[in-house]
mmCIF file of C-alpha atoms in Angstrom:
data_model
loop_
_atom_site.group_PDB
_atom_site.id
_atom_site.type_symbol
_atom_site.label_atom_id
_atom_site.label_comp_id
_atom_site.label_asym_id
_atom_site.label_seq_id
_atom_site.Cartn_x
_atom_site.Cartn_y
_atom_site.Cartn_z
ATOM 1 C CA UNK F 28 87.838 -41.155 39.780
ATOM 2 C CA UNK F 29 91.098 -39.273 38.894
ATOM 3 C CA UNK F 30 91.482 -35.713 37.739
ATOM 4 C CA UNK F 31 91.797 -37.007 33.724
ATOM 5 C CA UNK F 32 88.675 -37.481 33.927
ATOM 6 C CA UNK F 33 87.478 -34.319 33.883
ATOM 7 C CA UNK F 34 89.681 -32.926 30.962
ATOM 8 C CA UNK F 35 87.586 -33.347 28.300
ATOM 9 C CA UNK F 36 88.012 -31.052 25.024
ATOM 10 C CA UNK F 37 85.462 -28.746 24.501
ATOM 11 C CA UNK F 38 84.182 -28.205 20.802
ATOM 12 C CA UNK F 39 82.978 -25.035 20.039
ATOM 13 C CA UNK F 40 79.838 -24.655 17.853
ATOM 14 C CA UNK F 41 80.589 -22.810 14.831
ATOM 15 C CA UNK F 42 78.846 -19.869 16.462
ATOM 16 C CA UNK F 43 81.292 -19.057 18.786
ATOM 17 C CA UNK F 44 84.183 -18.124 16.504
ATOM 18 C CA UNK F 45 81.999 -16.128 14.683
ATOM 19 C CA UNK F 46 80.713 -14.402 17.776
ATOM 20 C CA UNK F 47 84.840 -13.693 18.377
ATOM 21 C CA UNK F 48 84.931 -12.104 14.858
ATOM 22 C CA UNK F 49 82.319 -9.770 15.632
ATOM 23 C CA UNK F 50 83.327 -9.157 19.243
ATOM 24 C CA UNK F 51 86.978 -9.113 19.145
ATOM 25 C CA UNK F 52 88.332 -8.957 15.546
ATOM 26 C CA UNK F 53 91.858 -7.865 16.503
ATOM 27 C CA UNK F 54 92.137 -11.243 18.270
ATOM 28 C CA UNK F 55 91.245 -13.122 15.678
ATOM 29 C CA UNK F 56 93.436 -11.139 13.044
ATOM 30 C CA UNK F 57 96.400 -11.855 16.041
ATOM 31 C CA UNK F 58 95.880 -15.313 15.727
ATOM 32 C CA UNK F 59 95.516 -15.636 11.917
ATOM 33 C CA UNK F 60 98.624 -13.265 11.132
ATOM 34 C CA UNK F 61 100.859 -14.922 14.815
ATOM 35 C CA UNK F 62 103.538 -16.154 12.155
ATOM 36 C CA UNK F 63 103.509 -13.544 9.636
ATOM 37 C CA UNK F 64 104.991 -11.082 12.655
ATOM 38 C CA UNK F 65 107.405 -13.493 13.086
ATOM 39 C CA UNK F 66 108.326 -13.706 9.352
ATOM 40 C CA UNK F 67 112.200 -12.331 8.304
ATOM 41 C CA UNK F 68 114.489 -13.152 5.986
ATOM 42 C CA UNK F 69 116.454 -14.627 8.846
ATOM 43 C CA UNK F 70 112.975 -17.190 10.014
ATOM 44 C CA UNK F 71 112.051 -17.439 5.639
ATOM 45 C CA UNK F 72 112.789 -21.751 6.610
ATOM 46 C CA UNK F 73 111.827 -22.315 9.890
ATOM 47 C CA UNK F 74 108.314 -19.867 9.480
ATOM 48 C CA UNK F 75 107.538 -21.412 5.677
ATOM 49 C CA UNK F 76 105.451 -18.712 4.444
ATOM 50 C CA UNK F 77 105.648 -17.287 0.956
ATOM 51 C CA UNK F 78 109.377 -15.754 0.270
ATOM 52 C CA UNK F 79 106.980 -12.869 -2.087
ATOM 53 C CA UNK F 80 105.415 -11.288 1.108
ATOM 54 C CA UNK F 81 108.938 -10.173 2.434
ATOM 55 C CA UNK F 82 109.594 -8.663 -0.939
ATOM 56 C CA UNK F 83 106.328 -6.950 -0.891
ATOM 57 C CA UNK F 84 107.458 -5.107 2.401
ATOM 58 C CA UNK F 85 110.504 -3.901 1.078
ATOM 59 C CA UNK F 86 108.475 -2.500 -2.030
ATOM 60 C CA UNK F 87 106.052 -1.046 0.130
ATOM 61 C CA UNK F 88 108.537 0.525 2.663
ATOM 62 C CA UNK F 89 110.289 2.176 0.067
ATOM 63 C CA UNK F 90 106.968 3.335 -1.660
ATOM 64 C CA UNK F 91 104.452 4.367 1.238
ATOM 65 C CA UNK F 92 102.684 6.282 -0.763
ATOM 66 C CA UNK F 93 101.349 3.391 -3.489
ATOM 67 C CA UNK F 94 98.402 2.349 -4.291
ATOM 68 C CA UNK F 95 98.064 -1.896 -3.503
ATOM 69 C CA UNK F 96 95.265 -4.446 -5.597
ATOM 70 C CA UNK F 97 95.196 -7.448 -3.554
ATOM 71 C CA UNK F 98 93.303 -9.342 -6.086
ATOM 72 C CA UNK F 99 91.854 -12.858 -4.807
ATOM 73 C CA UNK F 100 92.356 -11.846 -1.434
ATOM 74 C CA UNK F 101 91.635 -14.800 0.102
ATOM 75 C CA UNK F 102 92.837 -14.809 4.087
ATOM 76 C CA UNK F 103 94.522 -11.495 3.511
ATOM 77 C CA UNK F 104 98.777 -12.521 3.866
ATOM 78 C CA UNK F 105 99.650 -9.777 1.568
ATOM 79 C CA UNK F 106 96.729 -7.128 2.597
ATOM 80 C CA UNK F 107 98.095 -7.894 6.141
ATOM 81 C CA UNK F 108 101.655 -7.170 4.711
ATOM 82 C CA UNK F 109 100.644 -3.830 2.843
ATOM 83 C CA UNK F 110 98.640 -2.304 6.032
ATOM 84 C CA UNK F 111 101.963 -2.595 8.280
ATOM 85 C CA UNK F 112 103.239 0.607 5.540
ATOM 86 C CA UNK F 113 100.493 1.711 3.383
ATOM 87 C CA UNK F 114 97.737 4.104 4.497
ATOM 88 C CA UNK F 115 94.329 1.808 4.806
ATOM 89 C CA UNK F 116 92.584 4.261 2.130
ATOM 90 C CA UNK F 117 95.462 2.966 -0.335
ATOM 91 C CA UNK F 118 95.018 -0.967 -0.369
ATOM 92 C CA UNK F 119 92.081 -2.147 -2.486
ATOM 93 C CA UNK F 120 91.279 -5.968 -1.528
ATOM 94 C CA UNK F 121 89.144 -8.203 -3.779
ATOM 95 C CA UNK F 122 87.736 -11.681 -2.508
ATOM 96 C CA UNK F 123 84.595 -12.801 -4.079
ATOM 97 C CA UNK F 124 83.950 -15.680 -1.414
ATOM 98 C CA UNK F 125 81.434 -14.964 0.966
ATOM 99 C CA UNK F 126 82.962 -16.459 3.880
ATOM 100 C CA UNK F 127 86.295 -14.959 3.363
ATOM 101 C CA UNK F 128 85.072 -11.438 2.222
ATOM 102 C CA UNK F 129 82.993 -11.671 5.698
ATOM 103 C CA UNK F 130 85.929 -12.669 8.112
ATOM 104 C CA UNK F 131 88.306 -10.241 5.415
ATOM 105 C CA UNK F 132 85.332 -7.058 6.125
ATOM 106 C CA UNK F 133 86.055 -7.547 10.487
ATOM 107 C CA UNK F 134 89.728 -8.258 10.095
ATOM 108 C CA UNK F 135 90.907 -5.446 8.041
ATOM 109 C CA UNK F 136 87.908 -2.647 7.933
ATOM 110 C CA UNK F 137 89.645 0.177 7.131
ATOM 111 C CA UNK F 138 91.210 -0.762 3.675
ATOM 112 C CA UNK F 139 89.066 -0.756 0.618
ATOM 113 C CA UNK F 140 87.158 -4.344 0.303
ATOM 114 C CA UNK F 141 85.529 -5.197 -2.757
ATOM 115 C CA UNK F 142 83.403 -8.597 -2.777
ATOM 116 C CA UNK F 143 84.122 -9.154 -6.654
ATOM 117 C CA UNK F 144 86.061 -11.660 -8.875
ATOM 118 C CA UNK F 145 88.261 -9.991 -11.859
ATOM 119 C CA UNK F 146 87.260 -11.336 -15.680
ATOM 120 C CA UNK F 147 87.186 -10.175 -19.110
ATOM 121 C CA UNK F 148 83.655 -9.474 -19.020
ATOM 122 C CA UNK F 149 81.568 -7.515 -16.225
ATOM 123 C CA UNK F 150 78.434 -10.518 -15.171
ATOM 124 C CA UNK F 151 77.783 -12.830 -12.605
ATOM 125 C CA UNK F 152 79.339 -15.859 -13.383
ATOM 126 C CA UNK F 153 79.925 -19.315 -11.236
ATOM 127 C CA UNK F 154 82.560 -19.708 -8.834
ATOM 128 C CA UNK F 155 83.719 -23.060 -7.540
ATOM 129 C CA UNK F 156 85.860 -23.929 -4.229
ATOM 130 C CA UNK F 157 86.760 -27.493 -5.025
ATOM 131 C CA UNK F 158 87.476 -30.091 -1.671
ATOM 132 C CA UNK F 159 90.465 -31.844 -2.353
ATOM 133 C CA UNK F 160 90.507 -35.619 -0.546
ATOM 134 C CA UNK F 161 87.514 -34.606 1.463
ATOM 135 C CA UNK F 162 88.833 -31.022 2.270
ATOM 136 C CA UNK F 163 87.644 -27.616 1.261
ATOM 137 C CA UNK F 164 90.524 -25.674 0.417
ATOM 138 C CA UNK F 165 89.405 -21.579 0.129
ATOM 139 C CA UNK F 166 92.692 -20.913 -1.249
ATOM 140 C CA UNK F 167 92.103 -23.082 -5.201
ATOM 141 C CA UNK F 168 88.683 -20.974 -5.523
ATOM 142 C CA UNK F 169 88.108 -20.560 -9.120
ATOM 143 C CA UNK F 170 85.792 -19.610 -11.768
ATOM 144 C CA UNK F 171 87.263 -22.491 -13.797
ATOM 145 C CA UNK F 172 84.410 -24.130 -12.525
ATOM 146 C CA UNK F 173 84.512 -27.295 -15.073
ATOM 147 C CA UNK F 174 88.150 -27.910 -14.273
ATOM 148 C CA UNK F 175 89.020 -31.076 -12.166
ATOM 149 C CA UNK F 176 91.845 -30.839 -9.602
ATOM 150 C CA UNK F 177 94.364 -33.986 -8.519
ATOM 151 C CA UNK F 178 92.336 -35.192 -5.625
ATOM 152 C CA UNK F 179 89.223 -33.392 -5.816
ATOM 153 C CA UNK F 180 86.280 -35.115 -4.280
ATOM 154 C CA UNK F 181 83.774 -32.559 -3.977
ATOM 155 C CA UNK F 182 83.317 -28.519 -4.782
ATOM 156 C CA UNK F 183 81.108 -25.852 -3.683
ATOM 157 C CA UNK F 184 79.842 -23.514 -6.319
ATOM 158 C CA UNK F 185 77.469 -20.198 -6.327
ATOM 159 C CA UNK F 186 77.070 -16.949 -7.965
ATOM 160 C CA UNK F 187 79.521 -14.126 -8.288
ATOM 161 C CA UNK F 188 79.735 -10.707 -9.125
ATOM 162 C CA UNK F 189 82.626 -10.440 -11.668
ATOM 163 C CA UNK F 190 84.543 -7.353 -13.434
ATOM 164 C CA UNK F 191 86.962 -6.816 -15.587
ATOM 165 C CA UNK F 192 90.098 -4.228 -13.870
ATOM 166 C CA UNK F 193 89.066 -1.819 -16.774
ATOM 167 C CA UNK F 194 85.968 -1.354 -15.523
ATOM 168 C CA UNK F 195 86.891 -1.087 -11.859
#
């Protein structure tokens, strides 16, 4: 029997990386943000992230002392940007998914999360994560719930808190 053999990949249950987030959150925010430490003007086509992020640091290097809405969090790119200048106590994050606003609460917990959804009206309203070809995609969350995306072969909806910024 040769060595091959024994390589087999292991598949972690989905318990484990959860058991990382709560043991070792800094690892897990290493991982999620490895490129974004990376990301320059100079790497802006070989890294692929969003060109706004790099103008956001500028902004925020000039201004330390400004107050940052990261509205629809979602994985936290630009939160992650904003902490690198801007005291924790000044960067207000909103993400009204539960399974981002969980992983969002270990990752960053010194900034100001809020587990709400902006509208023009302060209720609980639906929100929908739509699949698209078989794929949940956190990132087209919506509360255009009745809208259909290209592709779309499933979505996930439940209840949300929503507010409108006025009210904040």
């Amino acid at each position: 029997m040769g060595r091959a053999n024994y390589l087999k990949p292991i598949i972690l249950p989905p318990s484990i990386p959860s058991a990382l987030l709560n043991i070792a959150p800094g690892v897990v925010k290493n991982r999620l943000f490895k490129e974004h430490t990376k990301f320059s003007w100079q790497t802006l086509d070989q890294i692929g992230n969003e060109p706004e992020v790099l103008i956001l640091e500028e902004i925020f290097e000039a201004h330390s002392n400004t107050v940052f809405f990261d509205i629809g969090c979602n994985k936290g790119e630009y939160t992650f940007a904003a902490e690198k200048f801007l005291t924790p106590s000044h960067i207000y994050a909103f993400e009204p998914n539960p399974k981002l606003f969980t992983q969002l609460k270990q990752v960053f917990p010194k900034i100001n999360l809020n587990k709400i959804a902006f509208s023009d009206t302060n209720a609980k309203r639906l929100f929908k994560i739509p699949s698209v070809n078989g794929v949940e995609d956190d990132s087209l969350g919506t509360l255009a719930v009745n809208s259909i995306l290209d592709n779309e072969t499933s979505a996930e909806q439940f209840e949300v808190e929503c507010m409108t910024l006025d009210s904040f």
